[in-house]
Coordinates of N, CA, C and O and ligand atoms in Angstrom, one line a residue:
X1 N 0.9 -1.3 -0.2 CA -0.4 0.4 0.2 C 0.2 1.0 -0.3 O 2.1 1.1 0.3
X2 N 0.1 2.6 -0.5 CA 1.5 3.3 -1.0 C 1.0 4.6 0.3 O 0.7 4.6 1.1
X3 N 2.5 5.4 0.6 CA 2.5 5.9 2.2 C 1.0 7.1 2.2 O 1.3 7.6 1.2
X4 N 0.9 6.8 4.0 CA -0.7 8.0 3.6 C -0.1 9.5 3.6 O 1.0 9.4 4.0
X5 N -1.0 10.1 2.9 CA -0.2 11.8 3.2 C -1.2 11.9 4.4 O -2.3 11.7 4.7
X6 N -0.6 12.7 5.4 CA -1.2 12.8 6.7 C -1.6 14.3 6.5 O -1.2 15.8 5.4
X7 N -2.7 14.8 7.2 CA -3.4 16.0 6.8 C -3.8 16.4 8.9 O -4.7 15.6 9.4
X8 N -2.6 17.4 8.5 CA -2.4 18.0 10.3 C -3.3 19.1 10.4 O -3.5 19.9 9.6
X9 N -3.9 19.1 12.3 CA -4.6 20.1 12.3 C -4.9 20.2 13.8 O -4.6 19.6 14.7
X10 N -4.5 21.8 13.6 CA -3.9 22.5 15.1 C -5.3 23.0 15.8 O -6.2 22.6 15.4
X11 N -4.3 24.3 16.6 CA -5.9 23.7 17.8 C -7.0 24.6 17.6 O -7.2 25.2 16.8
X12 N -8.0 24.1 18.1 CA -9.3 24.8 17.8 C -10.0 24.2 16.5 O -11.5 24.8 16.2
X13 N -9.2 23.7 16.0 CA -9.7 23.5 15.1 C -11.5 21.8 15.0 O -11.6 21.9 14.2
X14 N -11.3 21.9 16.1 CA -12.3 20.8 15.7 C -13.0 21.4 16.6 O -14.4 20.6 16.8
X15 N -13.2 22.3 16.6 CA -14.9 23.9 17.4 C -15.4 24.3 15.8 O -16.1 25.0 15.9
X16 N -14.3 23.6 14.6 CA -14.7 23.8 13.3 C -16.4 24.2 13.3 O -17.2 22.8 13.2
X17 N -17.3 25.3 12.7 CA -18.1 24.6 12.1 C -19.1 26.0 13.5 O -20.3 25.6 13.1
X18 N -18.8 25.2 14.2 CA -19.4 26.2 15.6 C -18.9 27.7 16.4 O -19.1 28.7 16.6
X19 N -17.2 27.5 15.8 CA -16.5 28.5 16.1 C -16.0 29.7 15.3 O -16.1 29.5 14.0
X20 N -16.7 30.8 15.3 CA -16.6 31.9 14.4 C -17.4 31.8 12.9 O -15.8 31.7 11.9
X21 N -18.7 31.3 12.9 CA -18.8 30.3 11.1 C -18.6 31.8 11.0 O -18.1 31.2 9.3
X22 N -18.7 33.1 11.0 CA -18.3 34.3 9.7 C -17.1 34.3 8.8 O -16.7 34.7 8.2
X23 N -16.1 33.6 10.4 CA -14.7 33.5 9.4 C -14.2 32.5 8.8 O -13.7 31.8 8.1
X24 N -15.2 31.3 9.6 CA -13.9 29.6 9.2 C -15.5 28.6 8.5 O -14.9 28.1 8.5
X25 N -16.3 29.4 8.6 CA -17.3 28.6 7.8 C -18.6 28.2 9.2 O -18.4 27.8 10.0
X26 N -19.6 26.9 8.2 CA -20.4 25.8 8.8 C -20.2 24.7 8.9 O -20.5 23.5 9.8
X27 N -18.9 24.1 7.7 CA -18.8 22.7 7.8 C -18.1 22.5 8.8 O -17.3 23.1 9.9
X28 N -18.0 21.3 9.9 CA -17.2 21.1 10.8 C -15.8 20.3 10.4 O -15.7 19.6 9.3
X29 N -14.9 19.8 11.5 CA -13.9 19.2 10.9 C -14.5 17.8 10.2 O -13.6 17.2 9.2
X30 N -15.2 17.3 10.7 CA -16.0 15.9 10.4 C -16.0 15.6 8.8 O -15.7 14.9 8.2
X31 N -17.1 17.2 8.4 CA -16.9 16.7 7.2 C -15.8 16.9 6.5 O -15.9 16.9 5.3
X32 N -14.9 18.0 7.5 CA -14.0 17.9 5.7 C -12.9 16.5 5.8 O -12.3 16.5 4.9
X33 N -12.5 15.9 7.1 CA -12.2 14.9 7.2 C -12.9 13.9 5.8 O -11.9 13.1 5.0
X34 N -14.4 14.3 6.4 CA -15.2 12.9 4.8 C -14.9 13.5 3.5 O -14.5 12.7 2.4
X35 N -14.5 14.7 3.3 CA -14.2 15.3 1.8 C -13.1 14.6 1.4 O -13.1 14.2 0.4
X36 N -11.8 15.6 2.2 CA -10.4 14.7 2.2 C -10.6 12.7 2.0 O -9.8 12.7 0.6
X37 N -11.5 12.0 2.4 CA -11.6 11.0 2.8 C -12.2 10.8 1.0 O -11.2 10.0 0.3
X38 N -12.8 11.4 0.8 CA -13.9 11.2 -0.8 C -12.3 11.0 -1.8 O -12.6 10.6 -2.8
X39 N -12.0 12.1 -1.8 CA -11.2 12.7 -3.1 C -10.0 12.1 -2.5 O -9.0 11.7 -3.5
X40 N -9.7 11.9 -2.0 CA -8.2 10.7 -1.9 C -8.7 9.5 -2.6 O -7.8 8.7 -3.1
X41 N -9.3 9.1 -1.9 CA -9.8 8.1 -2.8 C -10.2 7.9 -4.1 O -9.1 7.4 -5.2
X42 N -10.8 9.1 -4.4 CA -10.1 9.5 -6.3 C -9.4 9.6 -6.7 O -8.9 8.9 -7.9
X43 N -8.7 9.9 -6.2 CA -7.1 10.1 -6.9 C -6.0 9.7 -6.6 O -4.9 9.6 -6.6
X44 N -6.5 8.1 -5.1 CA -5.7 6.4 -4.9 C -4.2 7.3 -4.5 O -3.6 6.7 -4.3
X45 N -4.8 8.4 -3.1 CA -4.1 8.4 -2.2 C -4.8 7.9 -0.9 O -6.1 7.8 -0.3
X46 N -3.7 8.2 0.0 CA -4.8 7.1 1.7 C -3.9 8.2 2.4 O -3.1 8.9 2.5
X47 N -4.4 8.9 2.8 CA -4.8 10.0 4.2 C -4.9 9.4 5.9 O -5.6 8.4 6.2
X48 N -4.2 9.4 6.1 CA -4.5 9.9 7.9 C -4.7 11.4 8.3 O -3.3 12.2 8.2
X49 N -5.5 11.5 8.8 CA -6.2 13.1 9.5 C -6.7 13.0 10.7 O -7.3 11.7 11.6
X50 N -5.9 13.5 10.7 CA -5.6 14.5 12.0 C -5.4 15.6 12.9 O -6.0 16.5 12.4
X51 N -6.3 16.0 14.3 CA -6.2 17.0 15.0 C -6.0 17.0 16.3 O -6.2 16.3 17.2
X52 N -5.1 18.3 16.8 CA -4.9 18.2 18.7 C -4.8 19.5 19.0 O -4.7 20.9 17.8
X53 N -5.0 19.7 20.3 CA -5.0 21.5 20.5 C -3.2 21.1 21.4 O -3.3 22.5 22.0
X54 N -2.5 20.5 20.6 CA -1.5 20.2 21.6 C -0.1 20.8 20.9 O 0.6 19.3 19.6
X55 N 1.0 21.0 20.6 CA 1.6 21.8 20.1 C 2.3 20.5 20.4 O 3.1 20.1 18.6
X56 N 3.0 19.9 20.9 CA 3.8 18.4 21.1 C 3.3 17.3 20.4 O 3.7 16.6 19.3
X57 N 1.9 17.2 20.6 CA 1.3 16.6 19.6 C 1.4 16.7 18.9 O 1.8 15.7 17.1
X58 N 1.5 17.8 18.1 CA 1.6 17.9 16.2 C 3.3 17.9 16.1 O 3.8 17.2 14.5
X59 N 3.8 18.6 17.0 CA 5.5 17.7 16.6 C 5.9 16.1 16.0 O 6.4 15.5 15.4
X60 N 4.7 15.3 17.2 CA 5.6 14.2 16.8 C 4.4 13.1 15.7 O 4.9 12.3 15.3
X61 N 3.5 14.3 15.8 CA 2.9 13.7 14.7 C 4.0 13.8 12.7 O 3.9 12.6 12.1
X62 N 3.7 14.8 13.0 CA 5.3 15.9 11.9 C 6.8 14.8 11.8 O 6.7 13.8 11.0
X63 N 6.5 13.7 12.9 CA 8.0 13.2 13.4 C 7.5 11.2 12.2 O 8.6 11.1 12.8
X64 N 6.5 11.2 12.9 CA 5.9 9.6 12.7 C 5.7 9.7 10.7 O 6.0 9.0 10.6
X65 N 5.5 11.5 10.6 CA 5.4 11.1 8.7 C 6.5 10.4 8.4 O 7.3 10.3 7.5
X66 N 7.5 11.8 9.3 CA 9.6 10.8 8.9 C 9.9 9.3 8.8 O 9.1 8.8 8.9
X67 N 9.7 8.9 6.8 CA 10.1 7.0 6.5 C 7.8 7.3 6.2 O 7.8 6.3 5.9
X68 N 7.8 7.6 7.1 CA 6.1 6.6 7.2 C 5.3 7.3 5.8 O 3.9 6.7 5.3
X69 N 4.8 8.7 5.5 CA 4.1 9.3 5.1 C 4.7 9.7 3.8 O 5.8 10.1 4.0
X70 N 4.2 10.3 2.9 CA 4.4 10.7 1.8 C 4.7 11.9 1.8 O 5.2 12.1 0.6
X71 N 3.9 12.7 2.2 CA 3.7 14.8 1.7 C 3.1 14.5 3.6 O 2.4 13.9 4.1
X72 N 3.2 15.9 3.9 CA 2.2 16.4 5.2 C 1.4 17.9 4.4 O 1.6 18.7 3.6
X73 N 0.3 17.6 4.8 CA -0.6 18.9 4.8 C -1.1 19.5 6.0 O -1.5 18.5 6.9
X74 N -1.0 20.5 6.0 CA -0.7 21.0 7.4 C -1.9 22.2 7.6 O -1.2 23.5 7.1
X75 N -2.8 22.5 8.8 CA -3.1 23.8 9.4 C -3.1 23.7 10.2 O -3.8 23.2 11.5
X76 N -2.0 24.7 11.2 CA -1.0 24.5 11.7 C -2.4 25.2 13.3 O -1.9 25.6 14.3
X77 N -3.4 26.2 12.4 CA -3.6 27.2 13.0 C -3.1 28.3 14.2 O -1.9 28.8 13.3
X78 N -3.1 28.6 15.3 CA -2.8 29.3 16.2 C -1.0 29.3 15.7 O -0.4 30.5 16.2
X79 N -0.7 28.0 15.8 CA 1.2 27.3 15.9 C 1.5 28.4 15.5 O 2.5 28.3 14.2
X80 N 0.6 28.3 13.9 CA 1.6 29.5 12.6 C 2.3 29.6 13.0 O 3.4 30.0 12.3
X81 N 2.0 30.7 13.9 CA 2.2 32.2 14.2 C 3.4 32.0 15.1 O 4.2 33.0 15.4
X82 N 3.1 30.5 15.9 CA 4.3 30.9 16.8 C 4.9 30.0 17.2 O 6.1 30.7 17.3
X83 N 4.9 28.1 16.2 CA 6.0 27.2 16.9 C 7.1 27.2 16.2 O 7.4 27.1 15.1
X84 N 8.7 27.6 16.6 CA 9.6 27.3 15.7 C 9.3 25.8 15.8 O 10.8 25.1 15.3
X85 N 9.1 25.2 16.9 CA 8.9 23.3 17.4 C 8.5 22.7 16.5 O 9.4 22.0 15.6
X86 N 7.3 23.0 15.1 CA 6.8 22.0 14.0 C 7.6 22.8 12.8 O 8.1 22.0 12.5
X87 N 8.1 23.8 12.8 CA 8.9 24.2 11.8 C 10.2 23.0 11.6 O 10.0 22.6 10.8
X88 N 10.7 23.2 12.5 CA 11.8 23.2 13.3 C 11.4 20.7 12.6 O 12.5 20.6 12.1
X89 N 10.3 20.3 12.8 CA 10.2 19.1 12.8 C 9.9 19.0 11.9 O 10.0 17.7 10.5
X90 N 8.7 19.9 10.1 CA 9.0 20.0 8.8 C 10.4 19.8 8.2 O 10.1 19.6 7.6
X91 N 11.3 21.1 8.8 CA 12.8 20.5 8.1 C 13.2 19.4 7.9 O 14.1 18.7 7.8
X92 N 12.8 18.7 9.4 CA 13.8 17.2 9.8 C 12.4 16.3 8.2 O 12.8 14.7 8.4
X93 N 11.6 16.2 7.7 CA 10.5 16.1 6.9 C 10.9 15.7 5.4 O 10.9 16.7 5.4
X94 N 11.4 14.9 4.6 CA 11.9 15.2 3.4 C 10.7 15.1 2.4 O 11.1 15.9 1.4
X95 N 9.6 14.3 2.2 CA 9.1 14.8 1.3 C 7.8 16.4 1.5 O 8.8 17.5 2.5
X96 N 6.4 16.6 0.6 CA 6.2 17.7 0.2 C 5.1 18.5 1.5 O 5.1 17.6 2.3
X97 N 5.3 18.7 1.6 CA 4.6 20.1 2.3 C 3.7 21.6 2.3 O 3.8 22.2 1.3
X98 N 2.1 20.9 2.5 CA 1.8 22.2 2.4 C 1.2 23.0 3.1 O 0.0 21.7 4.0
X99 N 0.0 23.6 3.2 CA 0.0 24.8 4.8 C -1.2 25.1 4.2 O -1.3 25.7 2.8
X100 N -2.1 25.0 5.2 CA -3.3 25.3 4.7 C -4.4 25.9 5.5 O -3.7 25.6 6.8
X101 N -4.6 27.1 5.2 CA -6.2 28.4 6.4 C -6.7 28.4 5.3 O -6.4 28.8 4.7
X102 N -7.7 28.4 6.4 CA -9.5 28.3 5.5 C -9.5 30.0 5.5 O -10.1 30.2 4.7
X103 N -8.9 30.3 6.9 CA -10.0 31.8 6.4 C -8.2 32.2 6.0 O -7.2 32.5 4.9
X104 N -8.4 33.4 5.2 CA -7.2 34.5 4.8 C -6.8 35.6 5.7 O -6.9 36.9 6.1
X105 N -5.5 34.4 5.7 CA -4.6 34.9 7.3 C -3.5 36.3 6.7 O -3.9 38.1 7.6
X106 N -4.0 36.7 5.7 CA -2.7 38.2 5.5 C -4.3 39.4 5.2 O -3.6 40.6 5.5
X107 N -5.6 38.9 5.6 CA -6.8 40.2 5.6 C -7.0 40.5 6.6 O -7.5 41.0 6.9
X108 N -6.5 39.6 7.7 CA -6.8 39.6 8.9 C -5.4 40.5 10.4 O -4.6 40.7 9.8
X109 N -5.5 39.8 11.5 CA -4.7 41.3 12.3 C -3.0 40.5 11.8 O -2.3 39.3 11.4
X110 N -2.6 41.6 11.8 CA -1.1 41.5 11.4 C -0.4 40.1 12.2 O 0.7 39.5 11.3
X111 N -0.4 40.3 13.4 CA 0.0 39.1 13.6 C -0.2 37.7 12.8 O 1.0 36.5 12.8
X112 N -1.0 37.4 12.4 CA -1.7 36.3 11.9 C -0.7 35.7 10.3 O -0.7 35.0 9.4
X113 N -0.3 37.4 10.0 CA 0.7 37.2 8.8 C 1.9 37.1 8.6 O 2.6 37.1 7.4
X114 N 2.5 36.3 9.9 CA 3.6 35.8 9.7 C 3.4 34.6 10.3 O 2.9 33.5 10.5
X115 N 3.7 33.2 9.1 CA 4.0 32.3 9.0 C 5.8 31.8 9.8 O 6.7 31.2 8.8
X116 N 5.7 30.3 9.9 CA 6.9 29.6 10.5 C 6.8 29.0 9.9 O 7.6 28.4 9.1
X117 N 6.1 28.3 9.5 CA 5.6 26.8 8.6 C 5.7 27.6 7.1 O 6.4 26.8 6.3
X118 N 5.6 28.4 7.0 CA 6.2 28.9 5.4 C 7.5 28.9 5.3 O 7.8 28.7 4.1
X119 N 8.1 28.7 6.0 CA 9.5 28.7 6.1 C 9.8 27.7 5.6 O 11.0 27.0 4.9
X120 N 8.9 26.3 5.2 CA 9.2 25.1 5.3 C 8.1 25.2 3.5 O 8.8 24.2 3.2
X121 N 7.2 25.2 3.8 CA 6.0 24.6 3.2 C 6.5 24.4 1.9 O 7.0 25.7 1.7
X122 N 5.9 24.1 0.8 CA 6.8 24.1 -0.5 C 4.9 25.2 -1.4 O 4.9 25.4 -2.2
X123 N 3.9 24.9 -0.6 CA 3.1 25.3 -1.5 C 2.0 25.9 0.4 O 2.5 25.1 0.9
X124 N 1.3 26.9 0.4 CA 0.5 27.1 1.1 C -0.5 28.2 0.5 O -0.6 28.7 -0.9
X125 N -2.1 27.3 0.7 CA -3.3 28.0 0.5 C -4.0 28.4 1.8 O -3.6 27.9 2.6
X126 N -4.6 29.8 1.2 CA -5.3 30.5 2.3 C -6.2 30.9 1.8 O -6.6 31.4 0.5
X127 N -7.6 31.3 2.2 CA -8.4 32.5 2.1 C -9.9 31.3 1.4 O -10.7 31.9 0.5
X128 N -9.5 30.2 0.8 CA -10.9 29.0 0.2 C -11.3 28.4 1.1 O -12.1 27.1 0.4
X129 N -11.2 28.8 2.5 CA -12.4 28.0 3.3 C -12.1 26.8 3.3 O -10.3 26.5 2.4
X130 N -13.1 25.3 3.8 CA -12.6 24.3 3.8 C -11.9 23.7 2.5 O -11.2 22.8 2.2
X131 N -11.8 24.5 1.4 CA -12.2 23.7 0.0 C -10.9 23.7 -0.2 O -9.9 23.4 -1.2
X132 N -10.1 24.5 0.5 CA -8.6 24.1 0.7 C -7.7 22.8 0.8 O -7.1 23.5 0.3
X133 N -8.0 22.7 2.0 CA -7.7 21.4 2.1 C -8.2 20.1 0.8 O -6.8 19.4 0.6
X134 N -9.0 20.5 0.0 CA -9.2 19.4 -1.2 C -8.2 20.3 -2.1 O -7.6 19.4 -3.0
X135 N -7.8 21.6 -2.2 CA -6.9 21.8 -3.1 C -6.0 21.7 -2.8 O -5.1 21.5 -4.1
X136 N -4.9 21.5 -1.5 CA -4.3 21.0 -1.4 C -3.6 19.6 -2.3 O -2.9 19.3 -2.6
X137 N -4.7 18.9 -1.3 CA -5.5 16.7 -1.4 C -4.4 17.0 -3.4 O -3.7 15.7 -3.8
X138 N -5.2 18.0 -4.4 CA -5.2 17.5 -5.5 C -3.8 18.3 -5.9 O -3.2 17.6 -6.5
X139 N -3.3 18.9 -5.6 CA -1.5 20.0 -5.4 C -0.3 18.3 -4.9 O 0.9 18.3 -6.1
X140 N -1.2 17.8 -4.0 CA 0.1 17.2 -3.4 C 0.5 15.9 -3.9 O 0.9 15.7 -3.9
X141 N -0.7 15.5 -5.4 CA -1.2 14.9 -5.5 C -0.3 14.5 -7.1 O 0.7 13.9 -7.3
X142 N 0.1 15.9 -7.8 CA 1.0 16.4 -8.5 C 2.3 16.9 -7.9 O 2.9 16.0 -8.9
X143 N 2.2 16.6 -6.9 CA 4.3 16.6 -6.2 C 4.6 15.6 -6.1 O 5.9 15.3 -6.4
X144 N 3.7 14.9 -5.8 CA 4.5 12.7 -5.5 C 4.0 12.3 -6.8 O 6.1 11.6 -7.2
X145 N 4.1 12.6 -7.8 CA 4.0 12.3 -9.3 C 5.2 12.8 -9.7 O 5.9 11.9 -10.4
X146 N 5.7 14.0 -9.4 CA 6.5 14.7 -10.2 C 7.6 13.9 -10.1 O 8.2 13.5 -8.7
Ligands
LIG201 C1 -6.8 29.5 10.6 C2 -5.8 30.6 10.6 C3 -4.9 31.3 12.1 O1 -4.6 32.2 12.7 C4 -5.9 30.8 13.0 O2 -5.4 31.0 14.6 C5 -6.5 29.4 13.1 C6 -6.9 29.0 11.9 C7 -6.9 29.3 9.4 O3 -7.3 28.0 9.0 O4 -7.9 30.1 8.9 O5 -6.9 29.1 14.4 O6 -4.8 28.4 10.4

C-alpha cells in the first residue's frame, strides 16, 4: 500500500462549524475529513487525518510522517504564528509540505501574517475556506507524481 498523506490540524479546529462561522464557515472538521477521504479515494491517495490542541502532538505526528508518510498537509492554526518546534520538525521531513488556512490570514490581524511554517512549506493555500484542503490534496497528488 502507498504511504499516506498526513493531514494535520492544530488547536481549536475541532470546533470548526461552531467557532466564528463568519470566518471559518459552517462545515465541521468531520465534514472536512469525509470530503478529504472521498477525494483521496478518487486520486488514489491514502490519508491520515488528525487534529490536536497540543503543539507537541503535532510535532510527534510530523516525526511519525518521516519514513511513514508521502507528504504533509498542515493547518497548524494558531501555532502557525508561534511554533519554531513545528517548523523544526517539518525541516526534518523530506517530502512535500503544504500549508492550509481556511481564512485569508493576510486580510486579518498583523500577527496572523507571519508564518513559521511557510519557511518550510512548498505551497500555501489561504482564504479558500475548507475547500483549501481539497485543493491541497490535488496539489499533493501532482507533487508526489513529479
Ligand atoms: C487558521 C488561521 C489562524 O490564524 C488561526 O489561529 C486558526 C485557523 C485558518 O485556518 O484560517 O486557528 O489557521
